[in-house]
């Protein structure tokens, strides 16, 4: 027993010695020499590496390195890691892995590198004998026919995670060593993304060839980034997920000059945009359903790795999912990336996809191509959340003059489908937080207020004009006849939250609301036939819509009062300034004038756009779209004047419709799904009439929500500005 105790004490003393490095180093060297001896002694080239002791030897070497590091101080370097670096063991392992001898050796090398980078705490990637083998091993990844994608993805994730911890090592893994920024034709093109592409006389047919020609430059990028992009195409979900995560790790580096390095020294932005173009070119535009594309749901990029593959899923649906998933990934990446990289990526998307591919398709003569392409834009505008991507989309749609004019013209296209999808695109744009959208589409044309006749420019004449307009409307038997409109159908008492406002303000709001309510004559109203509510049923939705629009415009620094009217200055000149309502308002008013002749679904989309425009709290929009009492110049029209003319046409058309009340009731029941009978006569006319009735109630509700907070009778202009600013400051 005494001998056993002495032996035990000797072993414990040996383990507790302060200099275990000699034993660790000997063991480390022995394991390495055993690996090298295998190549000297073995002649069987076909024996797989798993049937040798090489994997075990590599694990033992790694365990020794990790253990040694834990025993050392922060600033100390162990003898084993020094041996590994001085004798270039990693270089040798890389060579053995490349030779694939024994078979499967590259897999073991990848595992060793992955564990080394992830388990060692000291920074290693800045060491030349580490980053050079890592660079060589990266080039062995994502090769055609590779059977080690899992290990490759794990190795690359370890590399990118280490770069995330030590951003200064980004240059080493990307093989950028104090080189000047490489100027490539592609990078030069990306700087021109803000310019419109040249006009094409005959746009080419959409095909995968257009995609391959545009993104052929991405093949010139070698190394980590191209390898990661290649692995995003893997059929294995776990491999794809790791590749996506690696790209996010690299792109989200915020410290130092990481963003500038990725922007100026690599083709990362071109690679990512090229992948979007590649996926888009796979979409079978001729066979896709435009409605399905337009309403495509949000597809988070990470969801594609967790969803179960469905045998019923069509090939086109898979292509759509891949495209929108990648777009969501780019959207997420640009929100996480440094600004310089996010802008570069958005510009590349603008140039390589929007200008080079989408614009020719929008200008194509094939209706199906135009429909699907516009539907894709609708979905993309709706789904985008990154401001930099949104800015480039807005620039493409609204600052490319020929394209902007074409898209707005198509809101009044001979094809109802193209008109609907074009209106939907405008509707989606109006819901995005970008000031240029309203400025370009509407406000820039209203700024001069040349829609007013010269007498209406003076603030002193406002009340007089209002009274004159009221007298004119009261003389119209269709709108203000005692036999048609009773007091109970006019504006109800104000809501409690507005009861504290001055009576003059409530009175002006009531006049505006009643003007819209009285537009539709009583004898053609049908809501009460099914005991549906009046305009008050729209107040809640109107309040929600106005609140949404207000939240979008909070940071846009809109004026609180109307600008001076150009009509006052033009009244003293020989000629009156001609009012140009702009292409959007023109097509909207033209379409509104044909509500009685258009399909029901198209009318719904049209009134949706108009309602959203009226919901924005801008003094010019309030005056032009919601004030029925302004004096219009001879060449101008407003929303209210278009509705008045439309009502006059309506009263003429219904003369030929017998049993109008019954037909209206049946049409309403049919639209509500209560009556499935078909073959209704005058269906388009009756549906258009119902849309008009509901639209006027919606406008009245929007006016009711907005006008008490935006007085229609402000004081003189100088006082109005000061008073409004004081009021806003007090509210805040």
Short mmCIF file of C-alpha atoms in Angstrom, two decimals, residues 280 283-291 293-294 320 361-362 366-378 421:
data_model
loop_
_atom_site.label_atom_id
_atom_site.label_comp_id
_atom_site.label_asym_id
_atom_site.label_seq_id
_atom_site.Cartn_x
_atom_site.Cartn_y
_atom_site.Cartn_z
CA UNK A 280 -35.77 36.52 -61.56
CA UNK A 283 -39.56 33.03 -63.42
CA UNK A 284 -41.79 31.77 -66.25
CA UNK A 285 -43.40 35.14 -66.96
CA UNK A 286 -45.62 33.71 -69.69
CA UNK A 287 -47.24 31.21 -67.30
CA UNK A 288 -47.52 33.12 -64.03
CA UNK A 289 -50.80 34.42 -62.66
CA UNK A 290 -50.45 38.23 -62.25
CA UNK A 291 -52.89 38.25 -59.33
CA UNK A 293 -47.69 37.42 -58.05
CA UNK A 294 -49.10 40.79 -56.97
CA UNK A 320 -41.38 32.59 -56.94
CA UNK A 361 -40.01 44.15 -69.95
CA UNK A 362 -42.26 47.03 -68.89
CA UNK A 366 -46.58 41.43 -74.87
CA UNK A 367 -49.44 42.11 -72.47
CA UNK A 368 -48.68 39.07 -70.28
CA UNK A 369 -45.07 40.16 -69.79
CA UNK A 370 -46.18 43.69 -68.86
CA UNK A 371 -48.80 42.35 -66.44
CA UNK A 372 -46.49 39.97 -64.59
CA UNK A 373 -43.59 42.41 -64.51
CA UNK A 374 -45.79 45.18 -63.06
CA UNK A 375 -47.23 42.68 -60.58
CA UNK A 376 -43.72 41.80 -59.42
CA UNK A 377 -43.01 45.49 -58.87
CA UNK A 378 -46.25 45.81 -56.87
CA UNK A 421 -52.20 46.49 -61.76
#
